[in-house]
Short mmCIF file of C-alpha atoms in Angstrom, two decimals:
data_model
loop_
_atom_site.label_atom_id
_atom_site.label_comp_id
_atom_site.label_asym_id
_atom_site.label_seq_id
_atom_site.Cartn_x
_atom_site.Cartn_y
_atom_site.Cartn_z
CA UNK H 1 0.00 0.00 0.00
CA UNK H 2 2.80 2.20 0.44
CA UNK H 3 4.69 2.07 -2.49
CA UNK H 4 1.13 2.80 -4.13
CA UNK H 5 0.62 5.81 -2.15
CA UNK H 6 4.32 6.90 -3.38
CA UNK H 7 3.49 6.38 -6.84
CA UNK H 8 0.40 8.35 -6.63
CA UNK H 9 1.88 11.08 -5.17
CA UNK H 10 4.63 10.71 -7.86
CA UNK H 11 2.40 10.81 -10.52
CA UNK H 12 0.42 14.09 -8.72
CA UNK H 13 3.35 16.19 -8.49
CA UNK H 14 4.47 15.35 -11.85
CA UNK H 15 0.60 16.33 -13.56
CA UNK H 16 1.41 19.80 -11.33
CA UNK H 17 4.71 20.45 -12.99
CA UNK H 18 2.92 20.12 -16.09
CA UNK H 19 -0.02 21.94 -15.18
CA UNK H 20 2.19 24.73 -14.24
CA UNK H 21 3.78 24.73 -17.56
CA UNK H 22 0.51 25.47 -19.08
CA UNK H 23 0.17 28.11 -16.60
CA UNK H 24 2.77 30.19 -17.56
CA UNK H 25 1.59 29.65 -21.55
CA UNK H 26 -1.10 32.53 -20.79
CA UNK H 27 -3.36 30.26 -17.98
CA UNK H 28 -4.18 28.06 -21.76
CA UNK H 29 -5.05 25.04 -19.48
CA UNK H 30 -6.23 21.64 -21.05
CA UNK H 31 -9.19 22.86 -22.95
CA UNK H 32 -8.24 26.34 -24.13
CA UNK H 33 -8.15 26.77 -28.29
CA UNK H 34 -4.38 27.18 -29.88
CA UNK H 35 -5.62 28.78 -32.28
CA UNK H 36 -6.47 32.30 -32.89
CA UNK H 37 -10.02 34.08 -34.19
CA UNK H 38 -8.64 33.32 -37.67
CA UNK H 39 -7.82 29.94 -37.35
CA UNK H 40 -3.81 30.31 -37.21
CA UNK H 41 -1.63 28.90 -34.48
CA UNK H 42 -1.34 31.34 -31.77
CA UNK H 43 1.68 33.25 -31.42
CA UNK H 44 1.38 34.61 -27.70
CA UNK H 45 2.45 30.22 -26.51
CA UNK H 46 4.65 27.68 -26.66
CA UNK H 47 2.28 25.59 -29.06
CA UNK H 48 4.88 22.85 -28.53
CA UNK H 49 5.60 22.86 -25.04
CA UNK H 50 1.55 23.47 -24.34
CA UNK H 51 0.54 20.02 -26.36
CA UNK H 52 3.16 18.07 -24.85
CA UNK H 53 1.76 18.85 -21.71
CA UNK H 54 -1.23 18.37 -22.01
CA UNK H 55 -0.34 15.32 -23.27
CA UNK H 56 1.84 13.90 -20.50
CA UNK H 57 -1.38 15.25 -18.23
CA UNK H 58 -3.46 13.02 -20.47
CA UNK H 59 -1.44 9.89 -20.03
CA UNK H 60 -0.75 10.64 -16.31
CA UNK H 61 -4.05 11.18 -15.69
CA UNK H 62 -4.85 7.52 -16.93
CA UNK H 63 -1.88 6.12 -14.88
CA UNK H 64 -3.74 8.27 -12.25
CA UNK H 65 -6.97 6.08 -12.39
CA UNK H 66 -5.41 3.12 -12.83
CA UNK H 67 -2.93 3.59 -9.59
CA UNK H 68 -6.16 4.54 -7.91
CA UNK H 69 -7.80 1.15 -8.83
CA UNK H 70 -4.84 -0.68 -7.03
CA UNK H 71 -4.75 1.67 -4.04
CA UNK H 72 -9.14 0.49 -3.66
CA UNK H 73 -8.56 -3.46 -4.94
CA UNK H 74 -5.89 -3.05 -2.37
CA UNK H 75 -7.81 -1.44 0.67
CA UNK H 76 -10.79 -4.07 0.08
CA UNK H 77 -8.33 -6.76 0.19
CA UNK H 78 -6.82 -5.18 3.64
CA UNK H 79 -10.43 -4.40 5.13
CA UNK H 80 -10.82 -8.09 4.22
CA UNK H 81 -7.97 -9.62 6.05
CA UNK H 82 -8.98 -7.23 9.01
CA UNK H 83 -12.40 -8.36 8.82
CA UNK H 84 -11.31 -12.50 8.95
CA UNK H 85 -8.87 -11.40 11.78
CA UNK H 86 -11.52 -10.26 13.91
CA UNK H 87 -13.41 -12.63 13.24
CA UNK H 88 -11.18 -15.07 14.04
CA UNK H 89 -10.42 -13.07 17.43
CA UNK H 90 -14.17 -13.34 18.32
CA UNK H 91 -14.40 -17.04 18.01
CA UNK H 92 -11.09 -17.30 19.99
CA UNK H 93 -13.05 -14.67 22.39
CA UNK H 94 -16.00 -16.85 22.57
CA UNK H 95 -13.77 -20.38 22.85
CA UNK H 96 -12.44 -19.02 25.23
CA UNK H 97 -15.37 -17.68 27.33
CA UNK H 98 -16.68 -21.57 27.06
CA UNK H 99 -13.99 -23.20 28.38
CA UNK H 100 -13.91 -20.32 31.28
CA UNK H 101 -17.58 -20.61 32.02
CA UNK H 102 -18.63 -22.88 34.95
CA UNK H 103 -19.68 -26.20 34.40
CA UNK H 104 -23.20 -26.87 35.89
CA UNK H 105 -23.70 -29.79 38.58
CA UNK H 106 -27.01 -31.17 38.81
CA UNK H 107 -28.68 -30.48 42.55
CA UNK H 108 -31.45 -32.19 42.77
CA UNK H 109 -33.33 -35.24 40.85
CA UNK H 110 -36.82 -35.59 39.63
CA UNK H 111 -38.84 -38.36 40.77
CA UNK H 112 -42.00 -37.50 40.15
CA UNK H 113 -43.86 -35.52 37.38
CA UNK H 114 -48.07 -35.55 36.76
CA UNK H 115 -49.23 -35.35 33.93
CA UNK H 116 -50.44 -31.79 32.66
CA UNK H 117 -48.38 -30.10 35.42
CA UNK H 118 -46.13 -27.00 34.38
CA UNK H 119 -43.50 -29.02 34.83
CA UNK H 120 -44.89 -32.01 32.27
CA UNK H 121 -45.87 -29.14 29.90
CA UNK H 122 -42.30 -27.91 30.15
CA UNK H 123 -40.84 -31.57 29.02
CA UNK H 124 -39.71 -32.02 32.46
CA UNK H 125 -39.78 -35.95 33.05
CA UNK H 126 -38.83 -38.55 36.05
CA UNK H 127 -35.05 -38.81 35.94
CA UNK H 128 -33.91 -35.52 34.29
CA UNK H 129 -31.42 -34.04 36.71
CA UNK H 130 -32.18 -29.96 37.88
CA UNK H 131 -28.69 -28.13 36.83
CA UNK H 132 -30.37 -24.90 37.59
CA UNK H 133 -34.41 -23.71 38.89
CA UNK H 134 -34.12 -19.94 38.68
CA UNK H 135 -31.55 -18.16 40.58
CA UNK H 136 -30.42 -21.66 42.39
CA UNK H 137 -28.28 -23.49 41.24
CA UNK H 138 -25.53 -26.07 43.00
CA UNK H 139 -23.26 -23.48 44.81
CA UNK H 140 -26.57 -22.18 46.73
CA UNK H 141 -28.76 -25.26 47.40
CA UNK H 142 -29.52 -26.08 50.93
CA UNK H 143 -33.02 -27.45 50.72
CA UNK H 144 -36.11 -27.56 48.62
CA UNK H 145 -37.66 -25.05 50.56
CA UNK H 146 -34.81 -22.38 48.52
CA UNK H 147 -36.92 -23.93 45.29
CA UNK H 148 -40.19 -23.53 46.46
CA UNK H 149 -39.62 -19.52 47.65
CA UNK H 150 -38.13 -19.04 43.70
CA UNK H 151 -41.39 -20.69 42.77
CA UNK H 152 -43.72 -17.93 45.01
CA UNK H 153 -41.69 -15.09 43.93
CA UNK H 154 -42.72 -16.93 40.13
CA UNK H 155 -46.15 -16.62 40.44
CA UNK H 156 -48.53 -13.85 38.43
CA UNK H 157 -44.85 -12.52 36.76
#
């Protein structure tokens, strides 16, 4: 990307010493005629030195664009690379936050379930092991009695 930016800025400054070429031909610029009222070359420029630069502009102008189409394939492929990179660093983020988070130990075991209960509409079925009933979970467990207060605070919410 650098050398780009050095040849663009080569190939600026260059167009500006020939732009001030045509400056000091009278201010004739790229589009101004050469040619007087009558038709005949003017006399008051440079003819020669005007065309070729406006000539070297021309080409230097087309180098121009095409530089300019390297410098943006270039910054897409950059913005790419950046873009995979992070993404990369989020999935090591999130790998990481897995294997950091706590692993779950069941406290308690179901034994019973009846049949259109909340807890049979909620696939809950004799054997499945509770990992976590609200806010309690293994580290806070003393007795059901922690389950059934989670379950008051539960009801009409």
């Amino acid at each position: 990307m650098e050398e780009l930016m050095k040849k663009k800025k080569e190939i600026e400054d260059e167009i500006s010493e020939y732009g001030e070429i045509l400056e000091q031909q009278g201010g004739v610029g790229m589009t101004e005629s050469l040619v007087d009222k009558e038709g005949y070359p003017r006399a008051d420029i440079d003819l020669y030195s005007v065309r070729t630069s406006r000539q070297k502009i021309i080409c230097l102008q087309n180098d121009h664009k095409a530089v300019m189409k390297e410098i943006e394939e270039e910054l897409h492929r950059i913005h790419a690379k950046a873009r995979e990179e992070k993404g990369s660093q989020i999935q090591e983020a999130d790998t990481s936050i897995k294997v950091s988070a706590p692993i779950l130990q069941p406290f308690a075991k179901i034994d019973r379930v009846d049949h259109g209960s909340p807890a049979f509409t909620a696939s809950l079925r004799v054997g499945d092991q509770v990992l976590r009933f609200g806010s309690i979970s293994r580290t806070n467990f003393k007795t059901l009695q922690d389950v059934a207060k989670v379950v008051q605070h539960s009801i009409d919410v």
